[in-house]
Coordinates of C-alpha atoms and ligand atoms in Angstrom, one line a residue:
X1 CA 42.9 -53.9 19.9
X2 CA 42.0 -54.0 23.4
X3 CA 42.2 -51.0 24.8
X4 CA 39.9 -50.6 27.7
X5 CA 41.7 -53.3 29.9
X6 CA 45.6 -52.5 28.3
X7 CA 47.9 -53.0 31.3
X8 CA 49.6 -50.0 29.7
X9 CA 46.1 -48.1 30.4
X10 CA 45.4 -49.3 33.7
X11 CA 49.0 -48.3 34.1
X12 CA 48.4 -44.9 32.8
X13 CA 45.3 -44.3 35.0
X14 CA 47.0 -44.8 38.7
X15 CA 49.6 -42.7 37.4
X16 CA 47.1 -40.1 37.1
X17 CA 44.5 -40.5 39.4
X18 CA 47.8 -40.9 42.1
X19 CA 49.0 -37.3 41.0
X20 CA 45.1 -35.9 41.7
X21 CA 43.3 -36.0 44.0
X22 CA 41.0 -39.5 44.6
X23 CA 40.5 -39.9 48.1
X24 CA 38.5 -38.4 51.2
X25 CA 39.5 -38.7 54.6
X26 CA 37.4 -39.2 57.8
X27 CA 39.2 -38.9 60.7
X28 CA 38.2 -37.2 64.1
X29 CA 37.6 -38.4 67.6
X30 CA 37.9 -42.1 69.1
X31 CA 34.4 -43.7 68.7
X32 CA 33.0 -40.9 67.2
X33 CA 31.2 -42.7 64.8
X34 CA 33.7 -41.9 61.6
X35 CA 33.1 -46.3 60.4
X36 CA 29.8 -46.2 61.0
X37 CA 29.2 -43.1 58.7
X38 CA 31.2 -45.0 56.5
X39 CA 29.2 -47.7 56.4
X40 CA 26.0 -45.9 56.2
X41 CA 27.3 -43.7 53.0
X42 CA 28.7 -47.0 51.5
X43 CA 26.3 -49.8 52.4
X44 CA 28.8 -52.1 50.8
X45 CA 32.1 -51.0 52.8
X46 CA 31.3 -53.2 56.3
X47 CA 34.1 -50.8 57.8
X48 CA 35.1 -51.9 61.3
X49 CA 32.8 -50.8 64.3
X50 CA 32.9 -51.2 68.1
X51 CA 31.5 -50.8 71.0
X52 CA 35.0 -50.2 72.4
X53 CA 37.0 -47.5 71.8
X54 CA 40.0 -47.9 69.0
X55 CA 38.1 -50.0 66.6
X56 CA 40.2 -48.6 63.5
X57 CA 43.9 -48.5 63.8
X58 CA 44.6 -48.4 60.0
X59 CA 43.5 -46.5 57.5
X60 CA 41.1 -48.8 55.5
X61 CA 40.0 -47.5 51.8
X62 CA 36.7 -48.2 50.4
X63 CA 35.4 -47.5 46.9
X64 CA 32.9 -44.7 45.9
X65 CA 30.6 -45.3 43.7
X66 CA 31.5 -42.3 41.4
X67 CA 34.8 -42.1 41.6
X68 CA 37.9 -42.3 44.4
X69 CA 37.3 -43.5 48.3
X70 CA 36.5 -42.6 51.4
X71 CA 39.3 -43.5 53.8
X72 CA 38.4 -44.2 57.3
X73 CA 40.9 -43.5 59.7
X74 CA 41.6 -44.3 63.2
X75 CA 40.4 -42.2 66.0
X76 CA 42.9 -39.1 67.2
X77 CA 44.1 -39.1 70.6
X78 CA 44.4 -42.8 71.5
X79 CA 47.1 -44.1 73.5
X80 CA 47.5 -46.6 70.3
X81 CA 48.5 -44.3 67.9
X82 CA 50.8 -40.6 68.9
X83 CA 50.2 -37.6 67.2
X84 CA 53.3 -37.4 65.6
X85 CA 52.6 -41.0 64.0
X86 CA 48.8 -39.8 63.1
X87 CA 50.2 -36.9 61.1
X88 CA 53.1 -39.2 59.2
X89 CA 49.9 -41.1 58.3
X90 CA 48.1 -38.3 56.6
X91 CA 51.2 -37.0 55.2
X92 CA 52.1 -40.4 53.1
X93 CA 48.0 -40.6 52.5
X94 CA 48.6 -37.7 50.5
X95 CA 44.4 -36.9 51.1
X96 CA 44.0 -33.2 50.4
X97 CA 40.2 -32.9 51.8
X98 CA 39.0 -34.4 55.4
X99 CA 35.9 -34.3 57.3
X100 CA 36.8 -34.4 61.1
X101 CA 34.1 -36.3 62.7
X102 CA 33.5 -35.0 66.5
X103 CA 30.6 -36.9 68.9
X104 CA 31.7 -34.6 72.4
X105 CA 33.5 -31.4 73.0
X106 CA 36.7 -30.1 70.7
X107 CA 40.0 -31.6 72.9
X108 CA 43.2 -29.9 72.6
X109 CA 44.3 -32.7 70.8
X110 CA 42.0 -32.5 68.3
X111 CA 42.7 -28.9 67.8
X112 CA 46.5 -29.9 67.4
X113 CA 45.2 -31.9 64.4
X114 CA 43.2 -29.1 62.9
X115 CA 45.9 -26.6 63.4
X116 CA 48.4 -29.1 61.6
X117 CA 45.5 -30.2 58.6
X118 CA 44.7 -26.1 58.1
X119 CA 48.7 -25.6 57.7
X120 CA 49.4 -28.2 55.6
X121 CA 46.4 -26.7 53.5
X122 CA 44.2 -29.1 53.7
X123 CA 40.6 -28.6 53.2
X124 CA 38.6 -30.2 56.3
X125 CA 34.9 -30.1 56.8
X126 CA 33.6 -30.8 60.4
X127 CA 30.5 -33.3 61.3
X128 CA 29.2 -33.5 64.7
X129 CA 27.9 -37.3 65.0
X130 CA 25.6 -39.0 67.2
X131 CA 23.7 -35.5 67.4
X132 CA 21.0 -38.5 68.5
X133 CA 22.7 -38.4 71.6
X134 CA 23.1 -34.3 72.0
X135 CA 20.4 -33.7 74.5
X136 CA 20.0 -31.8 77.7
X137 CA 19.3 -34.4 80.5
X138 CA 17.0 -31.6 81.7
X139 CA 15.1 -30.6 79.0
X140 CA 15.6 -27.0 79.6
X141 CA 17.2 -26.5 76.4
X142 CA 15.8 -27.1 72.9
X143 CA 18.1 -29.1 70.5
X144 CA 18.3 -26.2 68.4
X145 CA 19.9 -24.2 70.6
X146 CA 22.3 -26.8 71.8
X147 CA 23.5 -27.2 68.2
X148 CA 24.0 -23.5 68.3
X149 CA 26.4 -23.7 70.8
X150 CA 28.3 -26.5 69.3
X151 CA 29.0 -24.5 66.4
X152 CA 30.0 -22.0 68.4
X153 CA 32.1 -23.9 70.4
X154 CA 33.7 -24.4 66.8
X155 CA 33.9 -20.7 65.8
X156 CA 35.8 -19.9 68.9
X157 CA 38.2 -22.5 68.7
X158 CA 39.0 -22.0 64.8
X159 CA 39.4 -18.5 64.6
X160 CA 42.6 -17.5 64.0
X161 CA 43.4 -21.1 62.9
X162 CA 41.2 -21.4 59.3
X163 CA 40.1 -18.3 57.2
X164 CA 37.3 -19.1 56.7
X165 CA 34.0 -19.7 59.2
X166 CA 32.6 -23.4 59.3
X167 CA 29.5 -24.9 61.0
X168 CA 29.0 -28.2 61.6
X169 CA 27.1 -30.9 59.4
X170 CA 24.8 -32.6 62.1
X171 CA 24.3 -36.4 61.7
X172 CA 23.4 -39.7 63.4
X173 CA 24.5 -42.8 62.0
X174 CA 21.5 -44.3 64.3
X175 CA 18.6 -42.4 63.0
X176 CA 19.7 -41.2 59.9
X177 CA 19.7 -37.8 60.4
X178 CA 22.1 -35.9 58.1
X179 CA 23.3 -38.9 56.2
X180 CA 21.4 -37.6 53.2
X181 CA 23.0 -34.0 52.7
X182 CA 26.4 -35.9 53.9
X183 CA 26.2 -38.1 51.2
X184 CA 25.1 -35.2 48.7
X185 CA 28.3 -33.6 49.5
X186 CA 30.5 -35.9 48.9
X187 CA 28.6 -37.1 45.7
X188 CA 29.8 -33.9 44.4
X189 CA 33.1 -34.2 45.6
X190 CA 34.0 -37.1 44.5
X191 CA 32.5 -36.0 41.2
X192 CA 34.6 -32.8 41.0
X193 CA 37.8 -35.0 41.3
X194 CA 36.6 -37.1 38.5
X195 CA 36.7 -34.2 36.4
X196 CA 39.9 -33.1 37.3
X197 CA 41.1 -36.6 36.9
X198 CA 39.4 -36.3 33.5
X199 CA 41.2 -33.2 32.6
X200 CA 44.7 -34.6 33.6
X201 CA 44.5 -38.0 31.7
X202 CA 44.0 -36.4 28.5
X203 CA 46.4 -33.5 28.9
X204 CA 49.8 -33.6 26.8
X205 CA 51.6 -33.2 30.1
X206 CA 50.3 -35.5 32.2
X207 CA 51.3 -38.0 29.4
X208 CA 54.8 -36.4 28.7
X209 CA 55.5 -36.9 32.7
X210 CA 54.6 -40.8 32.6
X211 CA 56.2 -41.7 29.4
X212 CA 59.3 -39.6 31.0
X213 CA 58.7 -41.5 33.9
X214 CA 58.9 -44.5 32.0
X215 CA 61.7 -43.8 29.6
X216 CA 64.0 -43.0 33.3
X217 CA 63.3 -46.3 34.5
X218 CA 64.0 -48.3 31.9
X219 CA 68.0 -47.6 32.1
X220 CA 68.3 -49.1 34.8
X221 CA 66.7 -52.1 33.6
X222 CA 69.3 -51.9 30.3
X223 CA 72.4 -50.3 31.7
X224 CA 73.2 -53.6 33.9
X225 CA 76.8 -55.7 33.8
X226 CA 75.1 -58.0 30.9
X227 CA 74.8 -55.5 29.1
X228 CA 78.0 -56.1 27.7
X229 CA 77.8 -59.5 27.1
X230 CA 74.3 -58.8 25.2
X231 CA 76.3 -56.3 22.4
X232 CA 78.8 -58.9 22.1
X233 CA 77.3 -61.3 21.3
X234 CA 74.8 -59.1 19.0
X235 CA 71.6 -60.8 20.9
X236 CA 69.3 -57.7 20.6
X237 CA 65.9 -59.8 21.3
X238 CA 66.3 -59.9 25.3
X239 CA 66.9 -56.2 24.8
X240 CA 63.8 -55.3 23.0
X241 CA 62.3 -57.9 25.1
X242 CA 62.9 -56.1 28.3
X243 CA 61.8 -52.9 26.4
X244 CA 58.5 -53.7 25.4
X245 CA 57.4 -55.2 28.7
X246 CA 58.5 -52.0 30.5
X247 CA 56.2 -50.0 28.5
X248 CA 53.8 -52.5 28.6
X249 CA 53.3 -53.0 24.5
X250 CA 53.5 -55.5 21.8
X251 CA 53.0 -55.8 18.2
X252 CA 49.4 -56.6 18.0
X253 CA 48.7 -53.8 20.4
X254 CA 49.3 -51.0 17.2
X255 CA 49.4 -53.3 14.1
X256 CA 47.3 -50.5 12.2
X257 CA 49.3 -47.8 13.1
X258 CA 53.2 -49.3 13.2
X259 CA 53.4 -51.1 9.7
X260 CA 57.1 -51.8 9.9
X261 CA 57.3 -52.5 13.8
X262 CA 61.3 -51.1 14.8
X263 CA 64.1 -53.4 15.8
X264 CA 67.6 -52.9 17.2
X265 CA 69.2 -54.4 14.5
X266 CA 67.7 -52.6 12.2
X267 CA 68.7 -49.2 14.1
X268 CA 72.4 -50.1 14.5
X269 CA 72.4 -50.7 10.5
X270 CA 71.5 -47.6 9.8
X271 CA 73.6 -45.9 12.3
X272 CA 76.9 -48.0 11.0
X273 CA 76.1 -46.7 7.7
X274 CA 75.9 -43.4 8.9
X275 CA 79.7 -44.0 9.8
X276 CA 81.3 -40.8 10.9
X277 CA 78.6 -40.5 13.4
X278 CA 80.8 -43.6 15.3
X279 CA 83.8 -41.3 15.7
X280 CA 81.4 -38.5 16.8
X281 CA 79.4 -40.9 19.5
X282 CA 82.8 -41.1 20.7
X283 CA 82.3 -38.3 23.2
X284 CA 80.7 -39.6 25.8
X285 CA 79.9 -36.4 27.7
X286 CA 78.5 -35.3 24.3
X287 CA 76.5 -38.4 23.5
X288 CA 75.1 -38.5 27.5
X289 CA 73.8 -35.0 26.7
X290 CA 72.3 -36.2 23.6
X291 CA 70.2 -38.7 25.3
X292 CA 69.3 -36.3 28.2
X293 CA 67.9 -33.8 26.2
X294 CA 66.1 -36.6 23.5
X295 CA 64.5 -37.5 27.0
X296 CA 64.0 -34.4 28.6
X297 CA 65.5 -36.9 31.9
X298 CA 66.9 -34.6 34.9
X299 CA 69.7 -36.6 35.7
X300 CA 72.1 -38.8 33.1
X301 CA 74.9 -39.6 36.1
X302 CA 73.9 -43.1 35.8
X303 CA 74.3 -43.3 32.0
X304 CA 77.0 -41.6 31.6
X305 CA 78.6 -43.9 33.9
X306 CA 77.7 -47.4 32.0
X307 CA 78.9 -45.5 28.7
X308 CA 82.2 -44.8 30.5
X309 CA 82.5 -48.2 31.4
X310 CA 81.8 -49.9 28.4
X311 CA 84.5 -47.8 26.4
X312 CA 87.4 -48.7 29.3
X313 CA 86.1 -52.3 28.6
X314 CA 87.4 -51.6 25.0
X315 CA 83.6 -51.5 23.6
X316 CA 83.8 -48.1 21.5
X317 CA 82.1 -50.6 18.9
X318 CA 79.3 -50.7 21.6
X319 CA 78.1 -47.3 21.1
X320 CA 76.3 -47.4 17.9
X321 CA 74.6 -50.3 19.8
X322 CA 73.9 -48.4 22.4
X323 CA 72.6 -45.6 20.4
X324 CA 70.1 -48.2 18.6
X325 CA 68.9 -49.1 21.8
X326 CA 68.0 -46.0 22.9
X327 CA 66.8 -45.2 19.5
X328 CA 64.4 -48.2 19.8
X329 CA 63.4 -46.9 23.7
X330 CA 62.1 -44.0 22.0
X331 CA 60.1 -45.8 19.2
X332 CA 58.5 -48.0 22.1
X333 CA 57.6 -44.7 23.6
X334 CA 56.0 -43.9 20.5
X335 CA 53.8 -46.9 20.3
X336 CA 53.0 -46.0 24.2
X337 CA 51.8 -42.7 23.5
X338 CA 49.7 -44.0 20.5
X339 CA 48.0 -46.5 22.6
X340 CA 47.0 -43.6 25.5
X341 CA 45.7 -41.4 23.0
X342 CA 43.2 -43.9 21.4
X343 CA 42.4 -45.3 25.2
X344 CA 39.5 -44.1 27.5
X345 CA 40.0 -42.6 30.6
X346 CA 37.2 -44.5 32.6
X347 CA 38.0 -45.2 35.9
X348 CA 36.1 -48.3 36.7
Ligands
GTP1 N1 24.1 -43.0 69.1 C1 24.3 -43.4 68.7 N2 25.7 -44.0 68.4 C2 26.8 -44.0 67.2 C3 26.3 -43.5 66.2 N3 27.3 -43.6 65.3 C4 28.1 -44.8 65.9 N4 27.7 -44.9 66.9 C5 28.6 -46.0 67.9 O1 29.1 -45.5 68.1 C6 30.3 -46.6 68.7 C7 31.7 -46.4 67.9 O2 31.4 -46.1 66.5 P1 32.2 -46.5 65.6 O3 32.0 -46.4 63.9 O4 33.3 -47.6 65.5 O5 33.2 -45.2 65.4 P2 34.7 -45.1 65.1 O6 35.1 -43.4 65.1 O7 34.8 -45.2 63.6 O8 35.9 -45.4 66.4 P3 37.7 -45.3 65.9 O9 37.3 -46.5 64.9 O10 37.8 -46.6 67.3 O11 37.7 -44.2 66.3 C8 29.7 -48.1 67.6 O12 29.1 -48.5 69.0 C9 28.5 -47.2 67.1 O13 27.7 -48.1 66.8 C10 25.1 -42.6 66.1 O14 25.4 -41.4 65.5 N5 24.7 -42.1 67.1
MG2 MG1 36.8 -46.8 63.1

């Protein structure tokens, strides 16, 4: 079976990546060189840079060769984007780790955003870019002293905002100064994120959480007004196809493991042979509870509603079919679990 690019595996990789840190954000002052730094770090990135301010107007992602991505944010405190909108962009990005890029004095807007990041528990690193332009016109102060002054400014501004003290990493996208240090630091952080991703990928909790989400989201596709029709004609193949394609599994994927490929019809026959189960299952609430505990569902309301509507329509005989459908869903969950267990987490 082709596990490497199996659609289920690809979907699960995304699921895990989205639930673990996989991006580093570059934010900060407009025109500070955020995009230029990304271009230096990732020569393939070709992030848009400009002589005029506000070159970047929306967050753009660039793949990092190790793992994850660098996200180029617009400048903070411009006419294009209000601070409120900016915070919203940060929130929806879900990014946990930021590089705050400056190339001049820390402004009030910078402090506002830094405080926001701190409040949200984000990790922040500070980069002072365009260090090549950090010169004293009178040449009376050494470059070292100028940098020391910048670090002092940062310390004073961050007092009471961040728990730990921070120093600038001084860079220049023009001369290349500090770029190697920044590159190595980000490389290490991406490796850490990849380690975390791998750990979660293989954990039973993550697989359970993914498969439960799949089970949860299949029900709205099955419990539709057309269900009555399907059941009364005992035409289960469309239901089976819906469930299989929802889980992205096919018999071919697992022929080595599942010799007896399940079918809804087989389940219906088994349930009907048990006879008394039918009357037991007449209790809607009990039935719904069973589904709920079988799939660890949080809510059973939609399922309960459809059960009730089937019975109201005089379709009590539909219950074995519904039960069989749930069994079949569980079968496909198992097939999917088997594929995930055998898969490799390689992200790219
Ligand atoms: N001297 C000098 N110029 C730089 C440096 N980095 C970037 N620049 C220049 O600064 C200008 C702005 O660079 P960008 O990378 O577009 O800055 P940005 O922070 O992405 O800007 P916005 O997206 O508009 O917020 C460009 O003209 C760059 O060539 C640097 O280290 N030194
Ligand atoms: Mg930019």
